[in-house]
XYZ file of C-alpha atoms in Angstrom:
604
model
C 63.796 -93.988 -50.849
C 60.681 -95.158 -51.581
C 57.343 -92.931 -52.358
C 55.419 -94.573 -49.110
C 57.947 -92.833 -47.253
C 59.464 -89.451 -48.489
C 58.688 -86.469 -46.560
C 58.138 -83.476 -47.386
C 60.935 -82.101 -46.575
C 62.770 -84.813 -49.110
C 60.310 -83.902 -51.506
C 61.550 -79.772 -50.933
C 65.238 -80.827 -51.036
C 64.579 -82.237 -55.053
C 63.131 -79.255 -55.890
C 66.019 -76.978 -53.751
C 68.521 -78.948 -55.964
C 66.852 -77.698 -58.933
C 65.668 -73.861 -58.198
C 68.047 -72.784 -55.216
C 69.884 -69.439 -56.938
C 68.111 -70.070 -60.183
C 64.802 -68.081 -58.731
C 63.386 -66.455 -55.559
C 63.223 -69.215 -53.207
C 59.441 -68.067 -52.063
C 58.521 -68.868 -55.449
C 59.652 -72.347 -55.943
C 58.921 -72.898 -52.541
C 55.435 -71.866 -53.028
C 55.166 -74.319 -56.119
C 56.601 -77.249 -54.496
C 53.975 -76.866 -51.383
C 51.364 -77.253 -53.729
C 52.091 -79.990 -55.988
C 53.255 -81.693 -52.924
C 49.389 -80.532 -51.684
C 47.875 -82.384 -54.933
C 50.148 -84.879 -54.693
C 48.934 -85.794 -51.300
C 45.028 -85.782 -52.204
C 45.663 -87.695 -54.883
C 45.994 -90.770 -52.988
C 48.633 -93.128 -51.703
C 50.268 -95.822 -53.893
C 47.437 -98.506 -55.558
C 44.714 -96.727 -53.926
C 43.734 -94.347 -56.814
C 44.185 -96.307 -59.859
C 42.871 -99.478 -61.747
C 45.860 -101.950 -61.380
C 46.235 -103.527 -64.856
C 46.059 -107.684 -63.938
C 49.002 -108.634 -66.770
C 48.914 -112.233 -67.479
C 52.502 -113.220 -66.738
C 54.949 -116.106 -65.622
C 57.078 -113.343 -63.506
C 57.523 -113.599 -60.434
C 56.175 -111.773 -57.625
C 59.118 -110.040 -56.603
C 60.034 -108.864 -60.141
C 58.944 -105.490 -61.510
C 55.870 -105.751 -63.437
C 57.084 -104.477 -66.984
C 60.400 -106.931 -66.630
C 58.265 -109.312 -69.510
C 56.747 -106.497 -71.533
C 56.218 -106.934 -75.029
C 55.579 -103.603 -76.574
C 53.190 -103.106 -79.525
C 53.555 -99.107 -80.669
C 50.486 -97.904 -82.584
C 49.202 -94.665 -83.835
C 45.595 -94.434 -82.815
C 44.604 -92.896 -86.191
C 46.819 -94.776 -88.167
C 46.028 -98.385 -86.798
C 42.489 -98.461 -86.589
C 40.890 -95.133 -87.092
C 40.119 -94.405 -83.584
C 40.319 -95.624 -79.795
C 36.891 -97.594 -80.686
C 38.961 -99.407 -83.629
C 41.371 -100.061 -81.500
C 38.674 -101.637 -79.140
C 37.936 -103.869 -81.718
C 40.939 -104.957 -82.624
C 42.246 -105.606 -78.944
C 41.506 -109.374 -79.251
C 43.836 -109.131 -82.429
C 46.420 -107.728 -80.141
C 45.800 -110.512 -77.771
C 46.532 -113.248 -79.648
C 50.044 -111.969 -81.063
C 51.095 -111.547 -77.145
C 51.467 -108.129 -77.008
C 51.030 -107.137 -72.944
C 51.452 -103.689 -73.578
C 50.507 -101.192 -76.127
C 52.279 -97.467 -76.253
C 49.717 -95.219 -77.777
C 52.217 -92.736 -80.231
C 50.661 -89.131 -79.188
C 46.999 -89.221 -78.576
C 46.632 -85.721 -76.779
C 45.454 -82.484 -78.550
C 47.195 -81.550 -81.196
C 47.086 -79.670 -84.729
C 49.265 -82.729 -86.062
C 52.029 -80.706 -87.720
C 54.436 -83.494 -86.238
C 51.630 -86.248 -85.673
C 50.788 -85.549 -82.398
C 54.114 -84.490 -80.581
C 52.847 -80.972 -80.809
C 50.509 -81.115 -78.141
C 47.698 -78.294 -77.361
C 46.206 -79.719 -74.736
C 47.977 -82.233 -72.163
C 44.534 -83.059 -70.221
C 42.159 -84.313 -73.688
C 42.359 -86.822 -76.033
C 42.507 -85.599 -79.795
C 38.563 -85.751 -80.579
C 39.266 -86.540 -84.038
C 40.158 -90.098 -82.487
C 36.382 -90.569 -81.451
C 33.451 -90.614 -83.772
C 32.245 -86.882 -85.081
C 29.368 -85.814 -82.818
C 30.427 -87.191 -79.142
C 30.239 -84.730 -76.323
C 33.510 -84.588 -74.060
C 31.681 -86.928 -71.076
C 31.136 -89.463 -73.904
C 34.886 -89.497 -75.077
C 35.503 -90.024 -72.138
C 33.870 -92.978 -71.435
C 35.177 -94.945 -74.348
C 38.565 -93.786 -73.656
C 38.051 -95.007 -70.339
C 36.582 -98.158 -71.668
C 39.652 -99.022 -73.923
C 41.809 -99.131 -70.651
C 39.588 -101.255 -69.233
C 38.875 -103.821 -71.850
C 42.566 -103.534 -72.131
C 43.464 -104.424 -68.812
C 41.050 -107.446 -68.895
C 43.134 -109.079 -72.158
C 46.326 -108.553 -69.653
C 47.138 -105.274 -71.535
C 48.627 -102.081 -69.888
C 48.812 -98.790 -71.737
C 51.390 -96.056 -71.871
C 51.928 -92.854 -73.841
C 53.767 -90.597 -75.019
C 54.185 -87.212 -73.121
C 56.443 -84.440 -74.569
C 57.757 -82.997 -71.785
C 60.643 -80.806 -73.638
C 58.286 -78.482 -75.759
C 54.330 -78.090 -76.991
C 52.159 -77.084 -80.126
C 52.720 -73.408 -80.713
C 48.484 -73.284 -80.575
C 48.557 -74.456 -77.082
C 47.156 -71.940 -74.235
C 49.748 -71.136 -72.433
C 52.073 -69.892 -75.409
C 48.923 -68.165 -76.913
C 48.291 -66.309 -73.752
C 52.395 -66.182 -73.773
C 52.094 -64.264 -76.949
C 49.660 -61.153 -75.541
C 51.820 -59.453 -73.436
C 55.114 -59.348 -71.652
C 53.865 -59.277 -68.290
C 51.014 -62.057 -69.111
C 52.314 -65.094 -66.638
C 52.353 -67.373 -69.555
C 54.977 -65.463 -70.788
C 57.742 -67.095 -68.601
C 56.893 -70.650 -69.549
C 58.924 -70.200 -72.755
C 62.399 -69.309 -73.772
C 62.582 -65.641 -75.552
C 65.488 -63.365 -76.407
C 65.603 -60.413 -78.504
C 67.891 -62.010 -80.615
C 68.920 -65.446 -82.499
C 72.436 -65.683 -80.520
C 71.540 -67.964 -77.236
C 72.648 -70.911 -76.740
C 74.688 -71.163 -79.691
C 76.320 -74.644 -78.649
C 72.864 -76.274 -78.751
C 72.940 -78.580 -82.232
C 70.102 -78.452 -84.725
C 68.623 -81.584 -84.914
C 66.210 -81.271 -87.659
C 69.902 -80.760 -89.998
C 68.826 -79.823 -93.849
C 64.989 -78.885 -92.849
C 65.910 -76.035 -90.210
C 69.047 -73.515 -89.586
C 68.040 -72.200 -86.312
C 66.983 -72.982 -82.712
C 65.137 -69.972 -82.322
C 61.780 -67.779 -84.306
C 60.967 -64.830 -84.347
C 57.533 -64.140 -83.623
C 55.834 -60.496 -84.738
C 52.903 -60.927 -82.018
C 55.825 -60.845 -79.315
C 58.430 -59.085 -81.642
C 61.190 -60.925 -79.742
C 62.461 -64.568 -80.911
C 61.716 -68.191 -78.991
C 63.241 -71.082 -78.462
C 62.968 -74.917 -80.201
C 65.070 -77.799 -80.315
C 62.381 -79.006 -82.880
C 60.125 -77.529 -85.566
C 59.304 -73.002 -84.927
C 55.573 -74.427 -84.477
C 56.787 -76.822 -81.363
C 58.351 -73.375 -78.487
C 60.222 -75.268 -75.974
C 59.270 -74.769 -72.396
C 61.207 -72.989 -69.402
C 61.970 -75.660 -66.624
C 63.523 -72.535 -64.944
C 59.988 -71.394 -64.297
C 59.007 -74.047 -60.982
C 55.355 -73.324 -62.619
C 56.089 -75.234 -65.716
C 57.588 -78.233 -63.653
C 54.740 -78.533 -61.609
C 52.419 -78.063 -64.551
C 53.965 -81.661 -65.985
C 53.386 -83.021 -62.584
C 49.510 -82.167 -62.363
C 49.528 -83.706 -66.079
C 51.176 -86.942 -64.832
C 48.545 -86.621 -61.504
C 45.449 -86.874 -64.150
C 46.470 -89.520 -66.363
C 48.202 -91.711 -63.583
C 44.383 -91.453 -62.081
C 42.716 -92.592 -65.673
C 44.745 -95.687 -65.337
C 47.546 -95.131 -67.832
C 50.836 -97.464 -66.734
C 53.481 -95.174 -68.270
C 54.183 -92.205 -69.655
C 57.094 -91.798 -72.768
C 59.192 -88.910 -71.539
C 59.221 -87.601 -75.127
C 62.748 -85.173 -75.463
C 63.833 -86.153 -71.602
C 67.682 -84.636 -72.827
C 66.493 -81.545 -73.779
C 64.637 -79.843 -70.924
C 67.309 -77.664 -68.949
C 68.622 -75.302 -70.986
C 72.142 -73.763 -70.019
C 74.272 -71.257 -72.261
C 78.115 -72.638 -72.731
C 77.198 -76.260 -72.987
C 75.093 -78.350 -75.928
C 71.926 -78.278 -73.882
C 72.027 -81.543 -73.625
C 71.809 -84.206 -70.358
C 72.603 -81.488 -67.975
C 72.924 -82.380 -64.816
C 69.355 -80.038 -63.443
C 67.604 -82.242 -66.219
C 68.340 -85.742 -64.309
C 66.995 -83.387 -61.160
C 64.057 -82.712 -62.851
C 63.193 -86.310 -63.784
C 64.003 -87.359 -60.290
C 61.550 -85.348 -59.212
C 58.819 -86.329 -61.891
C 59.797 -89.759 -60.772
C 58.805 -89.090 -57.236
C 55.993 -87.276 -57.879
C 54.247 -90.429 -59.635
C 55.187 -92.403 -57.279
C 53.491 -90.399 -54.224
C 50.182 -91.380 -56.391
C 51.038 -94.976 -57.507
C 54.206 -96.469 -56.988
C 54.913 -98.757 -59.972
C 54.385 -96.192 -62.894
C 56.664 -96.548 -65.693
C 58.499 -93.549 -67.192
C 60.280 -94.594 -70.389
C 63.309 -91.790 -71.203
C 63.577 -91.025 -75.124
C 67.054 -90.396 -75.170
C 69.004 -91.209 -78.627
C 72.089 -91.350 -76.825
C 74.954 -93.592 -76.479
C 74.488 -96.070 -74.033
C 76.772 -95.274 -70.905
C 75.150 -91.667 -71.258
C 71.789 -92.890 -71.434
C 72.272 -94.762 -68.241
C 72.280 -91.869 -66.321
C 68.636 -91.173 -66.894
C 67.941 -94.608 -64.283
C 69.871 -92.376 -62.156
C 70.236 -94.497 -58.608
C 66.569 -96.119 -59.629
C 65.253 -93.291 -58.641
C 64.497 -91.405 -62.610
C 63.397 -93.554 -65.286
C 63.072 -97.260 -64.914
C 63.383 -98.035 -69.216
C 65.563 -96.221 -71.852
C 65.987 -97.209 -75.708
C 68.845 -98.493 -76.693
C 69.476 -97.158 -79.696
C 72.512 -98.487 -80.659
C 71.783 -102.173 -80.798
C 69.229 -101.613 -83.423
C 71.784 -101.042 -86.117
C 74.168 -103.235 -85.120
C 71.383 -105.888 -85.533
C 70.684 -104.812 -89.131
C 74.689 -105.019 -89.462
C 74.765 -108.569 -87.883
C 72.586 -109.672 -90.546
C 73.507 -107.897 -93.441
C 77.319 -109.188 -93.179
C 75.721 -112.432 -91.701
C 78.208 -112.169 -88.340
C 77.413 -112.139 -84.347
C 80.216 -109.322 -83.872
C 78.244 -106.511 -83.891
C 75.816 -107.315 -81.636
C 78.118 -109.075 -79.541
C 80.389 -105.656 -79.363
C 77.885 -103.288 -78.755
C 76.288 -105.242 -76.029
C 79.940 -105.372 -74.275
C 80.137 -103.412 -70.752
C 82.674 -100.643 -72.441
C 79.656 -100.359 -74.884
C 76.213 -100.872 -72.171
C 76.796 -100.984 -69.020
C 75.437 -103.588 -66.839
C 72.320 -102.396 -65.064
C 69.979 -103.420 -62.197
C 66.970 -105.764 -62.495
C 64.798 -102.533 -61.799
C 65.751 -101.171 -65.006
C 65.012 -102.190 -68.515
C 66.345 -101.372 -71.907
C 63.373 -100.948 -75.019
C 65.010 -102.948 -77.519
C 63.392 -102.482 -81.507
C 64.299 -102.959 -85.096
C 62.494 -99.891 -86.367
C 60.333 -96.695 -84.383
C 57.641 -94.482 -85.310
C 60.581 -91.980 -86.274
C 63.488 -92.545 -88.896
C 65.966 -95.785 -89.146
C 68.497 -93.868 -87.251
C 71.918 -94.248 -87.736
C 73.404 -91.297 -85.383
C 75.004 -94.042 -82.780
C 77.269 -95.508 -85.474
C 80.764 -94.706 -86.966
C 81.034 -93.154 -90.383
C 81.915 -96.335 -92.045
C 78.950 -98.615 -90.541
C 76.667 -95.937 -91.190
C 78.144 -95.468 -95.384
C 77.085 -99.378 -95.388
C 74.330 -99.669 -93.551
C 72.807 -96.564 -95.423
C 74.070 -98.068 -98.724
C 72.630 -101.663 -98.238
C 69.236 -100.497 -96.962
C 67.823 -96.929 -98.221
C 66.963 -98.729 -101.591
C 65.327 -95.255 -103.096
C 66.519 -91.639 -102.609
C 63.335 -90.335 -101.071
C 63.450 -92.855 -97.713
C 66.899 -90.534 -96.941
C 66.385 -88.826 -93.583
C 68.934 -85.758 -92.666
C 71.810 -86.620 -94.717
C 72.690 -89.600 -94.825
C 71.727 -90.133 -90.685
C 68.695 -92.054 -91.437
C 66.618 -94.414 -93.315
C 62.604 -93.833 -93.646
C 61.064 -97.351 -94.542
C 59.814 -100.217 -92.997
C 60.552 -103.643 -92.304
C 58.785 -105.016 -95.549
C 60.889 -102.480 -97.617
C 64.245 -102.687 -95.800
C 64.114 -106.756 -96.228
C 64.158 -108.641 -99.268
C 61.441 -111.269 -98.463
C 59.036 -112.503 -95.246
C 61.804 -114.781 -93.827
C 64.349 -112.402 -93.724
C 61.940 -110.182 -91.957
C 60.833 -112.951 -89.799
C 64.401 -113.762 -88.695
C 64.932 -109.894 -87.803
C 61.937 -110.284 -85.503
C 63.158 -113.573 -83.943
C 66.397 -111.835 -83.309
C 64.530 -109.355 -81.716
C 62.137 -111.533 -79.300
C 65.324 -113.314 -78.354
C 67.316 -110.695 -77.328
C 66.997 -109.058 -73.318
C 64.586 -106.190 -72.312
C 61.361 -104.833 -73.780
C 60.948 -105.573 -77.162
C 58.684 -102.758 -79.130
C 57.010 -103.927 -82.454
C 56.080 -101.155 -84.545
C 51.897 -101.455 -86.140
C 51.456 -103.180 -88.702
C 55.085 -104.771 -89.111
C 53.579 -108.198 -87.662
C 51.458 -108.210 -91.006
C 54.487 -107.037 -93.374
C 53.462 -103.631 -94.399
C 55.123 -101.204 -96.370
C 55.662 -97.571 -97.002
C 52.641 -95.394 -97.380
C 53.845 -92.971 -100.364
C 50.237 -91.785 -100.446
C 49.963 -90.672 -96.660
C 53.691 -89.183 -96.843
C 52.181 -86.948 -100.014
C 49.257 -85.741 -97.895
C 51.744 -84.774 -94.804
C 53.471 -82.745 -97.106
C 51.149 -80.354 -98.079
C 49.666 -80.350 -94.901
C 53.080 -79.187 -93.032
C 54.868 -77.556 -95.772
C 57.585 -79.946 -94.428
C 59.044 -82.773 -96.783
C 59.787 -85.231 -93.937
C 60.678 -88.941 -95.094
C 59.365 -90.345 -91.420
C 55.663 -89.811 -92.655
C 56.682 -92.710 -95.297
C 56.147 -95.011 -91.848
C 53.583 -93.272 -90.304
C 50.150 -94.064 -92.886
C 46.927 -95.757 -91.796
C 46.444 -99.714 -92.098
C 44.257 -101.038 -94.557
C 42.305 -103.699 -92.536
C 39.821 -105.092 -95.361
C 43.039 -106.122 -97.274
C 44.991 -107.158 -93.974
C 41.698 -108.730 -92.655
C 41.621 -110.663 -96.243
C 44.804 -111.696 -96.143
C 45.079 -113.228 -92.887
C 42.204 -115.097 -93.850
C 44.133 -116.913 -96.729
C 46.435 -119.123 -94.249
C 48.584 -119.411 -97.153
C 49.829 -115.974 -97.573
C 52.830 -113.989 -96.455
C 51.257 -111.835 -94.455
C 48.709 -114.951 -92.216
C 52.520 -116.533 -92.065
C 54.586 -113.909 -90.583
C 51.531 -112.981 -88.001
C 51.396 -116.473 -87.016
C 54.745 -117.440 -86.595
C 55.134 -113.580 -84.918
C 52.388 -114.815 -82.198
C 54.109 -117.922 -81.789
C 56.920 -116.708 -80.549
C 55.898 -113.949 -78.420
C 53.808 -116.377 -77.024
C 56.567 -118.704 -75.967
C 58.785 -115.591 -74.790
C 56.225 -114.686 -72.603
C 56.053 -118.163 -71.112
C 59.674 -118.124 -70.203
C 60.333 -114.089 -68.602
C 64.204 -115.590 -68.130
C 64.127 -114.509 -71.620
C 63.583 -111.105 -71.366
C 65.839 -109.812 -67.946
C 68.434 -107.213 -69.353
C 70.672 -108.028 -65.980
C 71.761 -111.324 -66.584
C 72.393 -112.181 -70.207
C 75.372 -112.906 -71.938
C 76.282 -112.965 -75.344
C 78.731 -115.372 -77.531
C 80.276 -115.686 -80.796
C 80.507 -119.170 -82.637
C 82.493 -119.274 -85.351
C 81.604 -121.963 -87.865
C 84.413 -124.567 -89.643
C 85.659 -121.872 -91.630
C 86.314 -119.289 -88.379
C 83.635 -117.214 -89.499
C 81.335 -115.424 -86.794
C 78.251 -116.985 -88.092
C 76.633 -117.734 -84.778
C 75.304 -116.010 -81.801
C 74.586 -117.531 -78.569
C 72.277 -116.006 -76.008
C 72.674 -117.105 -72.376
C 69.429 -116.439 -69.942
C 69.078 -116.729 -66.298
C 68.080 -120.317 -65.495
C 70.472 -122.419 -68.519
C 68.312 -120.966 -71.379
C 70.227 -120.459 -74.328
C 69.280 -118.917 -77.645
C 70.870 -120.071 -80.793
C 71.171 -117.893 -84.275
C 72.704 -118.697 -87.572
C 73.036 -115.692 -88.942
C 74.167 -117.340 -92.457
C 72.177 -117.365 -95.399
C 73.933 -120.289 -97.448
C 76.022 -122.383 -94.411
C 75.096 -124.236 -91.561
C 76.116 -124.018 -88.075
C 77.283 -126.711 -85.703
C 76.296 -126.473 -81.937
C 76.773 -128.281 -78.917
C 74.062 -129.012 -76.451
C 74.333 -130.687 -72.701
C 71.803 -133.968 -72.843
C 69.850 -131.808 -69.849
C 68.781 -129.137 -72.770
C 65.482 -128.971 -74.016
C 64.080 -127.442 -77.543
C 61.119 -124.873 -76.765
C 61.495 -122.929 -80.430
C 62.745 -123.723 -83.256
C 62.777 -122.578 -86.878
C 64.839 -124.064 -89.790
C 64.966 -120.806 -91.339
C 62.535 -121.265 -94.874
C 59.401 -119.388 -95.670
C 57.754 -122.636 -96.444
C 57.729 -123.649 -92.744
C 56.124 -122.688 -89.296
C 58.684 -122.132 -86.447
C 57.865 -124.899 -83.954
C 57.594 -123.899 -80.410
C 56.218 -125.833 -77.208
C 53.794 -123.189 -76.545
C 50.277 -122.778 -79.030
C 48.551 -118.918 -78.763
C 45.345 -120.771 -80.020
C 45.650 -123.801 -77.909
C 47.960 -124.146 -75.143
C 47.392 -127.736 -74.695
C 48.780 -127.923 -78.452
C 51.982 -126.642 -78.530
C 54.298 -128.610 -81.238
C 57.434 -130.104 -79.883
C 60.573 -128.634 -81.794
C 62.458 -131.099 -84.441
C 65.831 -132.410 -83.560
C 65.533 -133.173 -79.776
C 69.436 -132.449 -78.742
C 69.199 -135.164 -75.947
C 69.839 -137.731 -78.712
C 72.703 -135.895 -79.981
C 75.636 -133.655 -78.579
C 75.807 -131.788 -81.443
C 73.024 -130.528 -83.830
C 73.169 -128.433 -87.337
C 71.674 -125.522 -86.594
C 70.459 -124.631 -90.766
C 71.133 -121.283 -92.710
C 69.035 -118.276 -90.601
C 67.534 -120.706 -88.479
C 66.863 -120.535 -84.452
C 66.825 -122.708 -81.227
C 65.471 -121.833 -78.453
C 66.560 -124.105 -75.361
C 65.973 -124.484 -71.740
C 67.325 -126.419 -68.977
């Protein structure tokens, strides 16, 4: 059912499925009425918000964040503020990036960088220069969408929707008095006991889910850190809170919002708290609700889950339209650390992901903002993987279940980490590049000192998290000749040709092949697009691989696998009319000798 046509009554039903026997029906009832009220005046679907004009080779019919290539940036890390990042959106441009997912820019006393949020309605002022009034922040913020938009560039953000800074409003006002109305938007008990089947996920840093707070003398609840309270989706309030949140931003001209926590929000005692089914309700209704002010808004679910479970949250297309998968990302650090096509192969299998629709995308990375997780692995891949890349004791994160460093640190040299990226770009859905990994940066021990002291939390992720240093960066892409101008070039390149063939990037219709080499070993791995394209890997560092190709098959990127050369591809980010023609044109030859870690790209 589409937005352009629910009724209200539909719209009452979500919310029934949700509230009915949970509390007085007059009082969800009340709340649904009026969101659906504000929902209404907001405007119908296109009307109210600046349409962001991607440049893109999909077609028509196809959703527009099918060919999205993801660049995720912290506003204060990347370039100081939204004005840097103004300045640096032609920078963006040119490696291909078509969208960029802001890590948390809302108010927030950054004890988790941002995902404590104390104000869902402002942008953090300290990402604006010292001085401006709120009209003028504003203005540029509004200015950065635009500028954005005209380079082909949509925004989203994150939104936690699970939980919010304990210095927010509503849980100081919570913290006054029991009868204070902000009281119910959180989770209290007079004890420590509730909910006992709910995991801690911050394992060696915390040893509870709840805090007990002296102002209230009775304890809350978190799934995260005491200073982030979760909220009370059993309160209709709350729910319809998120939605006015959603309402305001949707009409700023933000694409998409990161449903930061989307497992967590319905809390139930006797089960883990976890993917319950009134939480899918909930989204289907947040899904709705955006849509009754613009149809095509993307809501991406952050769900470290296993695949078939995270599948769920695209419900019947009618929750989230993109989910992470998580698992692929080790198994991609697996494939090329034993230099075999099984893993990925396996984990993309349908007992592994299911097959879903063309309306639904998977995020696809190599590293996030967050640890190198390695929860969606078995004991022994995560011993090796572990083993092989947390090089120094202090990138451990919980244990043994993750790995705090970046691409430069995990790999040995630039074409290894070059090959990882190509692996990436090649593979179906949304790929998401993380700042500053296009330019080989490393781990900021400095910043991950200063986080320390400033949280009172040692937390290996901040290792990831520091600010770029654009006078060297800017320096060094200036010397062609370094490892840095390389990688970003070769990077663009080949985001650049993705874009130009969106076959590439549909989750629904790839499939995925071994080829063993003349020994038998797995070596290879074979992508197969919509439309005959095929991608070719040699995952082998010392062997060659031998692969067949029809005459009717055409090179569009290659790369023989050595630092010393450029990856040739048929399309030029600085000059389309110069695009090189990839070496070793298979319609001279059935078969070709694909060299150790190199690629071939190939069309019909």
């Amino acid at each position: 059912m589409g937005a352009e046509n629910i009724s209200f009554t539909d719209y009452e039903t979500m919310w029934r499925n949700v509230y009915e026997g949970v509390v007085p029906d007059g009082r969800w009832k009340q709340e649904c009425r009026e969101t659906w009220e504000l929902l209404q005046a907001s405007g119908a679907p296109g009307r109210v918000v600046r349409k962001t004009d991607q440049a893109s080779s999909l077609p028509a019919t196809h959703p527009w964040y099918e060919d999205l290539v993801v660049y995720a940036l912290y506003a204060q890390h990347f370039n100081e503020n939204i004005s840097g990042i103004i300045s640096r959106l032609d920078y963006l441009a040119e490696l291909g990036v078509n969208c960029l997912w802001l890590l948390p820019v809302l108010s927030s006393p950054m004890k988790d960088e941002g995902f404590d949020i104390s104000d869902y309605r402002s942008i953090r002022k300290n990402l604006f220069q010292e001085g401006l009034d709120e009209l003028k922040r504003r203005e540029i913020f509004d200015e950065f969408i635009r500028k954005a938009a005209e380079r082909g560039i949509a925004i989203i953000f994150d939104v936690a929707v699970n939980h919010v800074s304990s210095q927010h409003d509503w849980f100081q006002n919570a913290l006054k008095a029991e009868d204070n109305p902000y009281r119910d938007y959180f989770i209290w008990s007079e004890d420590n006991r509730g909910y006992s089947q709910a995991r801690i996920i911050f394992k060696g840093m915390l040893d509870s889910n709840w805090t007990y707070s002296p102002a209230a003398d009775k304890y809350y609840f978190h799934r995260f850190y005491p200073h982030q309270p979760d909220l009370n989706y059993r309160n209709p309030r709350v729910l319809s809170e998120i939605i006015r949140v959603f309402s305001y931003w949707i009409q700023r001209g933000i694409r998409g919002f990161r449903l930061d926590a989307a497992p967590y929000l319905w809390k139930e005692e006797g089960t883990n708290c976890e993917n319950l089914g009134k939480t899918h309700d909930i989204i289907k209704i947040l899904r709705k609700s955006v849509e009754l002010i613009q149809e095509d808004v993307l809501l991406l679910a952050e769900a470290c889950q296993p695949p078939r479970e995270v599948v769920s949250y695209f419900g019947d297309n009618d929750e989230c339209q993109a989910a992470y998968h998580f698992p692929l990302m080790p198994r991609m650090y697996r494939s090329i650390l034993q230099e075999s096509a099984e893993p990925i192969v396996d984990v993309m299998k349908p007992g592994v992901t299911p097959a879903i629709s063309r309306e639904n995308q998977w995020f696809t990375f190599l590293r996030l903002h967050d640890e190198l997780t390695l929860e969606m692995v078995s004991p022994e891949e995560r011993e090796f993987l572990h083993g092989k890349l947390c090089k120094r004791p202090e990138w451990d994160f919980r244990n043994g279940e993750g790995i705090s460093a970046r691409l430069a640190e995990l790999f040995d040299t630039p074409r290894e980490v070059l090959f990882a990226h190509l692996l990436l770009l090649g593979m179906s859905g949304n790929p998401v590049i993380y700042y500053g990994d296009e330019v080989l940066e490393g781990n900021n021990v400095e910043f991950a000192r200063y986080q320390q002291e400033h949280t009172g939390f040692v937390d290996s992720r901040n290792l990831v998290r520091g600010p770029l240093n654009w006078n060297r960066i800017d320096g060094r892409l200036a010397d062609g000749s370094s490892d840095e101008a390389w990688h970003y070039r070769n990077m663009a390149a080949a985001i650049h040709c993705r874009l130009s063939h969106p076959q590439i990037s549909n989750a629904a219709g790839e499939e995925r092949e071994v080829i063993n080499d003349s020994r038998g070993s797995a070596i290879g791995l074979k992508l197969i697009k919509e439309d005959g394209f095929e991608l070719y890997y040699n995952l082998s560092q010392s062997r060659e691989l031998s692969i067949e190709l029809p005459a009717s098959h055409r090179p569009i990127l290659s790369w023989s696998g050595l630092r010393e050369n450029d990856l040739e591809s048929e399309v030029n980010p600085h000059d389309p009319e110069a695009g090189t023609v990839p070496s070793g044109d298979p319609k001279e030859a059935s078969r070709i000798q694909l060299p150790p870690r190199g690629v071939l790209w190939v069309s019909v």
